Amino acid sequence: MTSPLPSPEFGPPAPDAPKSVWRAWARAVRAALPEPDHAGVCAELLAWLRARGARRVLAYHALPGEPDVSGLAGHVQLFTTRAVFRPSARLTLHDWHAATEVSRFGALQPPRGTPEVPRGEVDVVLLPGLAFDRRGWRLGYGGGFYDRLLEVWDVPTVGVTPAALWVPHVPHEAHDLPVRFVATEDGVREIRPD
């Protein structure tokens, strides 16, 4: 018999709970939250990007419940990703406005054959996730696409999440990569090593 999932109103699962339990909990919390403060998150991010002199940003097209960062368009140059599955699973980089088809995950992405953008064009990467923790670990959706993209790329990374899903701990594995900053509607915070 499996134990019931932790209820969102009673806090996150145990630190050693499987990622599947954590993902179910984070989805339940997200579903119970009011619509994210998209404008607030974008304002915080824009102020942070300007302070860093970052003008070229790899962003994501939001899924329901994720903070929508499309409000940054027109203020900075945005790029987006396309998930490629063959010959190996990876993300390719493209112009933001090329995203015109819905991916198998439900987010907009550029169609196959859209010209790619070199990594060197990007100053900062914004990452979506189900939750992030105080050490920068990201609870993703389980595909590992961002981990593969970032494993050999030294670029500032910012996890973007509602404040309610920035928690003390999320589980992580050896292949997971922490973000350097976390952005919520309350601001952008640098992750400090322990």
PDB file of C-alpha atoms in Angstrom:
ATOM      1  CA  MET A   1       0.000   0.000   0.000  1.00  0.00           C
ATOM      2  CA  THR A   2       1.371   3.420  -0.935  1.00  0.00           C
ATOM      3  CA  SER A   3       1.185   6.317   1.440  1.00  0.00           C
ATOM      4  CA  PRO A   4      -1.093   9.197   0.483  1.00  0.00           C
ATOM      5  CA  LEU A   5       0.491  12.240  -1.087  1.00  0.00           C
ATOM      6  CA  PRO A   6       1.298  15.059   1.308  1.00  0.00           C
ATOM      7  CA  SER A   7      -1.370  17.729   1.231  1.00  0.00           C
ATOM      8  CA  PRO A   8      -0.194  21.134  -0.060  1.00  0.00           C
ATOM      9  CA  GLU A   9      -1.576  22.923   3.005  1.00  0.00           C
ATOM     10  CA  PHE A  10       0.566  20.762   5.324  1.00  0.00           C
ATOM     11  CA  GLY A  11       3.869  21.598   3.715  1.00  0.00           C
ATOM     12  CA  PRO A  12       6.253  19.749   1.449  1.00  0.00           C
ATOM     13  CA  PRO A  13       6.986  16.018   1.536  1.00  0.00           C
ATOM     14  CA  ALA A  14       9.823  14.521   3.538  1.00  0.00           C
ATOM     15  CA  PRO A  15      13.268  15.360   2.129  1.00  0.00           C
ATOM     16  CA  ASP A  16      13.870  11.726   1.183  1.00  0.00           C
ATOM     17  CA  ALA A  17      10.510  11.259  -0.549  1.00  0.00           C
ATOM     18  CA  PRO A  18      10.734  10.240  -4.216  1.00  0.00           C
ATOM     19  CA  LYS A  19      10.729  12.975  -6.848  1.00  0.00           C
ATOM     20  CA  SER A  20       7.367  11.677  -8.092  1.00  0.00           C
ATOM     21  CA  VAL A  21       5.832  12.511  -4.708  1.00  0.00           C
ATOM     22  CA  TRP A  22       7.477  15.935  -4.726  1.00  0.00           C
ATOM     23  CA  ARG A  23       6.211  16.632  -8.258  1.00  0.00           C
ATOM     24  CA  ALA A  24       2.661  15.674  -7.290  1.00  0.00           C
ATOM     25  CA  TRP A  25       2.872  17.931  -4.224  1.00  0.00           C
ATOM     26  CA  ALA A  26       4.279  20.877  -6.235  1.00  0.00           C
ATOM     27  CA  ARG A  27       1.551  20.494  -8.877  1.00  0.00           C
ATOM     28  CA  ALA A  28      -1.101  20.482  -6.131  1.00  0.00           C
ATOM     29  CA  VAL A  29       0.384  23.622  -4.554  1.00  0.00           C
ATOM     30  CA  ARG A  30       0.554  25.329  -7.950  1.00  0.00           C
ATOM     31  CA  ALA A  31      -3.085  24.411  -8.679  1.00  0.00           C
ATOM     32  CA  ALA A  32      -4.168  25.903  -5.329  1.00  0.00           C
ATOM     33  CA  LEU A  33      -2.315  29.199  -5.856  1.00  0.00           C
ATOM     34  CA  PRO A  34      -3.907  32.276  -7.395  1.00  0.00           C
ATOM     35  CA  GLU A  35      -2.733  33.229 -10.875  1.00  0.00           C
ATOM     36  CA  PRO A  36       1.000  34.071 -10.675  1.00  0.00           C
ATOM     37  CA  ASP A  37       1.956  37.733 -10.500  1.00  0.00           C
ATOM     38  CA  HIS A  38       3.448  37.747 -13.996  1.00  0.00           C
ATOM     39  CA  ALA A  39       3.965  41.509 -14.078  1.00  0.00           C
ATOM     40  CA  GLY A  40       5.620  41.486 -10.646  1.00  0.00           C
ATOM     41  CA  VAL A  41       8.022  38.694 -11.584  1.00  0.00           C
ATOM     42  CA  CYS A  42       8.890  40.424 -14.867  1.00  0.00           C
ATOM     43  CA  ALA A  43       9.507  43.759 -13.104  1.00  0.00           C
ATOM     44  CA  GLU A  44      11.848  42.085 -10.595  1.00  0.00           C
ATOM     45  CA  LEU A  45      13.665  40.220 -13.372  1.00  0.00           C
ATOM     46  CA  LEU A  46      13.976  43.285 -15.580  1.00  0.00           C
ATOM     47  CA  ALA A  47      15.496  45.357 -12.769  1.00  0.00           C
ATOM     48  CA  TRP A  48      17.934  42.526 -12.009  1.00  0.00           C
ATOM     49  CA  LEU A  49      18.855  42.020 -15.688  1.00  0.00           C
ATOM     50  CA  ARG A  50      19.476  45.734 -16.175  1.00  0.00           C
ATOM     51  CA  ALA A  51      21.650  45.906 -13.057  1.00  0.00           C
ATOM     52  CA  ARG A  52      23.778  43.065 -14.497  1.00  0.00           C
ATOM     53  CA  GLY A  53      23.885  44.568 -17.992  1.00  0.00           C
ATOM     54  CA  ALA A  54      22.245  41.426 -19.392  1.00  0.00           C
ATOM     55  CA  ARG A  55      20.404  42.101 -22.634  1.00  0.00           C
ATOM     56  CA  ARG A  56      20.097  38.641 -24.247  1.00  0.00           C
ATOM     57  CA  VAL A  57      18.041  36.135 -22.275  1.00  0.00           C
ATOM     58  CA  LEU A  58      17.125  32.504 -22.871  1.00  0.00           C
ATOM     59  CA  ALA A  59      13.594  32.215 -21.501  1.00  0.00           C
ATOM     60  CA  TYR A  60      10.713  29.749 -21.581  1.00  0.00           C
ATOM     61  CA  HIS A  61       7.142  29.890 -22.825  1.00  0.00           C
ATOM     62  CA  ALA A  62       5.107  29.353 -19.672  1.00  0.00           C
ATOM     63  CA  LEU A  63       2.888  26.392 -18.935  1.00  0.00           C
ATOM     64  CA  PRO A  64      -0.274  26.981 -16.866  1.00  0.00           C
ATOM     65  CA  GLY A  65       0.687  28.005 -13.326  1.00  0.00           C
ATOM     66  CA  GLU A  66       4.234  29.069 -14.244  1.00  0.00           C
ATOM     67  CA  PRO A  67       5.242  32.725 -14.026  1.00  0.00           C
ATOM     68  CA  ASP A  68       4.987  34.070 -17.584  1.00  0.00           C
ATOM     69  CA  VAL A  69       8.193  35.925 -18.482  1.00  0.00           C
ATOM     70  CA  SER A  70       7.039  37.012 -21.951  1.00  0.00           C
ATOM     71  CA  GLY A  71       6.588  40.523 -20.529  1.00  0.00           C
ATOM     72  CA  LEU A  72      10.362  40.889 -20.821  1.00  0.00           C
ATOM     73  CA  ALA A  73      10.057  40.970 -24.625  1.00  0.00           C
ATOM     74  CA  GLY A  74      10.634  44.478 -25.894  1.00  0.00           C
ATOM     75  CA  HIS A  75      12.936  45.239 -22.948  1.00  0.00           C
ATOM     76  CA  VAL A  76      15.581  42.571 -23.610  1.00  0.00           C
ATOM     77  CA  GLN A  77      16.231  40.225 -26.498  1.00  0.00           C
ATOM     78  CA  LEU A  78      14.579  36.904 -25.733  1.00  0.00           C
ATOM     79  CA  PHE A  79      15.451  33.457 -27.007  1.00  0.00           C
ATOM     80  CA  THR A  80      13.604  30.203 -26.413  1.00  0.00           C
ATOM     81  CA  THR A  81      14.183  26.469 -26.732  1.00  0.00           C
ATOM     82  CA  ARG A  82      12.971  23.541 -28.773  1.00  0.00           C
ATOM     83  CA  ALA A  83      13.067  19.987 -27.386  1.00  0.00           C
ATOM     84  CA  VAL A  84      14.801  17.590 -29.767  1.00  0.00           C
ATOM     85  CA  PHE A  85      14.618  13.849 -29.119  1.00  0.00           C
ATOM     86  CA  ARG A  86      16.815  12.302 -31.835  1.00  0.00           C
ATOM     87  CA  PRO A  87      19.580  11.297 -32.010  1.00  0.00           C
ATOM     88  CA  SER A  88      19.621  12.285 -28.326  1.00  0.00           C
ATOM     89  CA  ALA A  89      17.334  14.350 -26.098  1.00  0.00           C
ATOM     90  CA  ARG A  90      18.470  17.976 -25.925  1.00  0.00           C
ATOM     91  CA  LEU A  91      17.352  21.589 -26.203  1.00  0.00           C
ATOM     92  CA  THR A  92      18.192  23.833 -29.124  1.00  0.00           C
ATOM     93  CA  LEU A  93      18.148  27.652 -28.917  1.00  0.00           C
ATOM     94  CA  HIS A  94      16.067  29.903 -31.172  1.00  0.00           C
ATOM     95  CA  ASP A  95      14.645  33.393 -31.531  1.00  0.00           C
ATOM     96  CA  TRP A  96      11.751  33.954 -29.111  1.00  0.00           C
ATOM     97  CA  HIS A  97       9.268  34.954 -31.805  1.00  0.00           C
ATOM     98  CA  ALA A  98       9.873  31.739 -33.770  1.00  0.00           C
ATOM     99  CA  ALA A  99       7.864  29.738 -31.197  1.00  0.00           C
ATOM    100  CA  THR A 100       4.625  29.107 -33.076  1.00  0.00           C
ATOM    101  CA  GLU A 101       3.805  25.438 -32.452  1.00  0.00           C
ATOM    102  CA  VAL A 102       2.761  23.598 -29.309  1.00  0.00           C
ATOM    103  CA  SER A 103       5.289  21.041 -28.049  1.00  0.00           C
ATOM    104  CA  ARG A 104       4.382  17.636 -26.673  1.00  0.00           C
ATOM    105  CA  PHE A 105       4.791  19.228 -23.218  1.00  0.00           C
ATOM    106  CA  GLY A 106       2.176  21.908 -23.978  1.00  0.00           C
ATOM    107  CA  ALA A 107       4.450  24.967 -24.291  1.00  0.00           C
ATOM    108  CA  LEU A 108       5.090  26.957 -27.431  1.00  0.00           C
ATOM    109  CA  GLN A 109       8.267  26.089 -29.302  1.00  0.00           C
ATOM    110  CA  PRO A 110       9.830  26.881 -32.686  1.00  0.00           C
ATOM    111  CA  PRO A 111       8.998  24.458 -35.513  1.00  0.00           C
ATOM    112  CA  ARG A 112      11.563  21.922 -36.716  1.00  0.00           C
ATOM    113  CA  GLY A 113      14.111  23.514 -39.020  1.00  0.00           C
ATOM    114  CA  THR A 114      13.993  26.954 -37.374  1.00  0.00           C
ATOM    115  CA  PRO A 115      17.488  28.528 -37.422  1.00  0.00           C
ATOM    116  CA  GLU A 116      19.392  27.958 -34.199  1.00  0.00           C
ATOM    117  CA  VAL A 117      21.056  30.618 -32.071  1.00  0.00           C
ATOM    118  CA  PRO A 118      24.590  29.958 -30.735  1.00  0.00           C
ATOM    119  CA  ARG A 119      24.973  29.723 -26.961  1.00  0.00           C
ATOM    120  CA  GLY A 120      27.400  32.631 -27.015  1.00  0.00           C
ATOM    121  CA  GLU A 121      24.487  34.936 -27.866  1.00  0.00           C
ATOM    122  CA  VAL A 122      22.938  34.391 -24.419  1.00  0.00           C
ATOM    123  CA  ASP A 123      23.800  36.389 -21.275  1.00  0.00           C
ATOM    124  CA  VAL A 124      21.395  34.715 -18.803  1.00  0.00           C
ATOM    125  CA  VAL A 125      19.166  31.617 -18.737  1.00  0.00           C
ATOM    126  CA  LEU A 126      15.735  31.674 -17.060  1.00  0.00           C
ATOM    127  CA  LEU A 127      14.526  28.225 -16.030  1.00  0.00           C
ATOM    128  CA  PRO A 128      11.002  27.099 -15.209  1.00  0.00           C
ATOM    129  CA  GLY A 129      10.404  24.388 -12.639  1.00  0.00           C
ATOM    130  CA  LEU A 130       7.847  22.882 -10.329  1.00  0.00           C
ATOM    131  CA  ALA A 131       9.803  24.129  -7.291  1.00  0.00           C
ATOM    132  CA  PHE A 132      13.243  25.417  -6.303  1.00  0.00           C
ATOM    133  CA  ASP A 133      15.001  25.259  -2.994  1.00  0.00           C
ATOM    134  CA  ARG A 134      17.183  27.618  -0.961  1.00  0.00           C
ATOM    135  CA  ARG A 135      20.346  25.916  -2.253  1.00  0.00           C
ATOM    136  CA  GLY A 136      19.359  26.393  -5.900  1.00  0.00           C
ATOM    137  CA  TRP A 137      18.208  22.862  -6.645  1.00  0.00           C
ATOM    138  CA  ARG A 138      15.403  22.650  -9.195  1.00  0.00           C
ATOM    139  CA  LEU A 139      12.531  20.208  -9.177  1.00  0.00           C
ATOM    140  CA  GLY A 140      11.918  19.890 -12.897  1.00  0.00           C
ATOM    141  CA  TYR A 141       9.446  17.885 -14.898  1.00  0.00           C
ATOM    142  CA  GLY A 142      11.649  14.819 -15.213  1.00  0.00           C
ATOM    143  CA  GLY A 143      13.117  15.066 -18.716  1.00  0.00           C
ATOM    144  CA  GLY A 144      16.573  16.363 -17.772  1.00  0.00           C
ATOM    145  CA  PHE A 145      16.653  18.709 -20.787  1.00  0.00           C
ATOM    146  CA  TYR A 146      17.926  21.771 -18.908  1.00  0.00           C
ATOM    147  CA  ASP A 147      20.544  19.739 -17.031  1.00  0.00           C
ATOM    148  CA  ARG A 148      21.970  18.480 -20.338  1.00  0.00           C
ATOM    149  CA  LEU A 149      21.882  21.983 -21.828  1.00  0.00           C
ATOM    150  CA  LEU A 150      23.704  23.563 -18.889  1.00  0.00           C
ATOM    151  CA  GLU A 151      26.196  20.843 -17.943  1.00  0.00           C
ATOM    152  CA  VAL A 152      28.968  22.315 -20.123  1.00  0.00           C
ATOM    153  CA  TRP A 153      27.777  25.916 -20.309  1.00  0.00           C
ATOM    154  CA  ASP A 154      28.969  28.506 -17.788  1.00  0.00           C
ATOM    155  CA  VAL A 155      26.152  31.048 -17.882  1.00  0.00           C
ATOM    156  CA  PRO A 156      24.179  32.697 -15.052  1.00  0.00           C
ATOM    157  CA  THR A 157      21.009  30.696 -14.357  1.00  0.00           C
ATOM    158  CA  VAL A 158      17.840  31.983 -12.724  1.00  0.00           C
ATOM    159  CA  GLY A 159      15.059  29.699 -11.535  1.00  0.00           C
ATOM    160  CA  VAL A 160      11.669  31.397 -11.833  1.00  0.00           C
ATOM    161  CA  THR A 161       8.881  30.296  -9.511  1.00  0.00           C
ATOM    162  CA  PRO A 162       6.022  31.570  -7.357  1.00  0.00           C
ATOM    163  CA  ALA A 163       7.317  32.389  -3.861  1.00  0.00           C
ATOM    164  CA  ALA A 164       5.166  29.575  -2.424  1.00  0.00           C
ATOM    165  CA  LEU A 165       7.262  27.050  -4.365  1.00  0.00           C
ATOM    166  CA  TRP A 166      10.640  28.347  -3.239  1.00  0.00           C
ATOM    167  CA  VAL A 167      11.110  25.880  -0.408  1.00  0.00           C
ATOM    168  CA  PRO A 168      13.881  24.844   2.019  1.00  0.00           C
ATOM    169  CA  HIS A 169      14.604  21.546   0.242  1.00  0.00           C
ATOM    170  CA  VAL A 170      13.820  19.618  -2.935  1.00  0.00           C
ATOM    171  CA  PRO A 171      15.376  16.256  -3.801  1.00  0.00           C
ATOM    172  CA  HIS A 172      18.221  16.196  -6.287  1.00  0.00           C
ATOM    173  CA  GLU A 173      20.426  13.635  -7.984  1.00  0.00           C
ATOM    174  CA  ALA A 174      24.026  13.596  -9.187  1.00  0.00           C
ATOM    175  CA  HIS A 175      23.133  14.816 -12.698  1.00  0.00           C
ATOM    176  CA  ASP A 176      21.033  17.754 -11.443  1.00  0.00           C
ATOM    177  CA  LEU A 177      22.514  21.239 -11.631  1.00  0.00           C
ATOM    178  CA  PRO A 178      21.579  24.027  -9.201  1.00  0.00           C
ATOM    179  CA  VAL A 179      20.650  27.511 -10.377  1.00  0.00           C
ATOM    180  CA  ARG A 180      22.655  30.529  -9.219  1.00  0.00           C
ATOM    181  CA  PHE A 181      19.648  32.764  -8.577  1.00  0.00           C
ATOM    182  CA  VAL A 182      15.938  32.345  -7.855  1.00  0.00           C
ATOM    183  CA  ALA A 183      13.322  34.874  -8.984  1.00  0.00           C
ATOM    184  CA  THR A 184       9.864  35.190  -7.457  1.00  0.00           C
ATOM    185  CA  GLU A 185       7.334  37.990  -7.297  1.00  0.00           C
ATOM    186  CA  ASP A 186       9.272  39.092  -4.170  1.00  0.00           C
ATOM    187  CA  GLY A 187      12.596  39.644  -5.932  1.00  0.00           C
ATOM    188  CA  VAL A 188      15.680  37.929  -7.338  1.00  0.00           C
ATOM    189  CA  ARG A 189      17.953  36.300  -4.781  1.00  0.00           C
ATOM    190  CA  GLU A 190      21.447  34.961  -5.191  1.00  0.00           C
ATOM    191  CA  ILE A 191      21.983  31.428  -3.956  1.00  0.00           C
ATOM    192  CA  ARG A 192      24.682  31.454  -1.300  1.00  0.00           C
ATOM    193  CA  PRO A 193      26.784  28.295  -0.947  1.00  0.00           C
ATOM    194  CA  ASP A 194      26.615  26.704   2.515  1.00  0.00           C
TER     195      ASP A 194
END
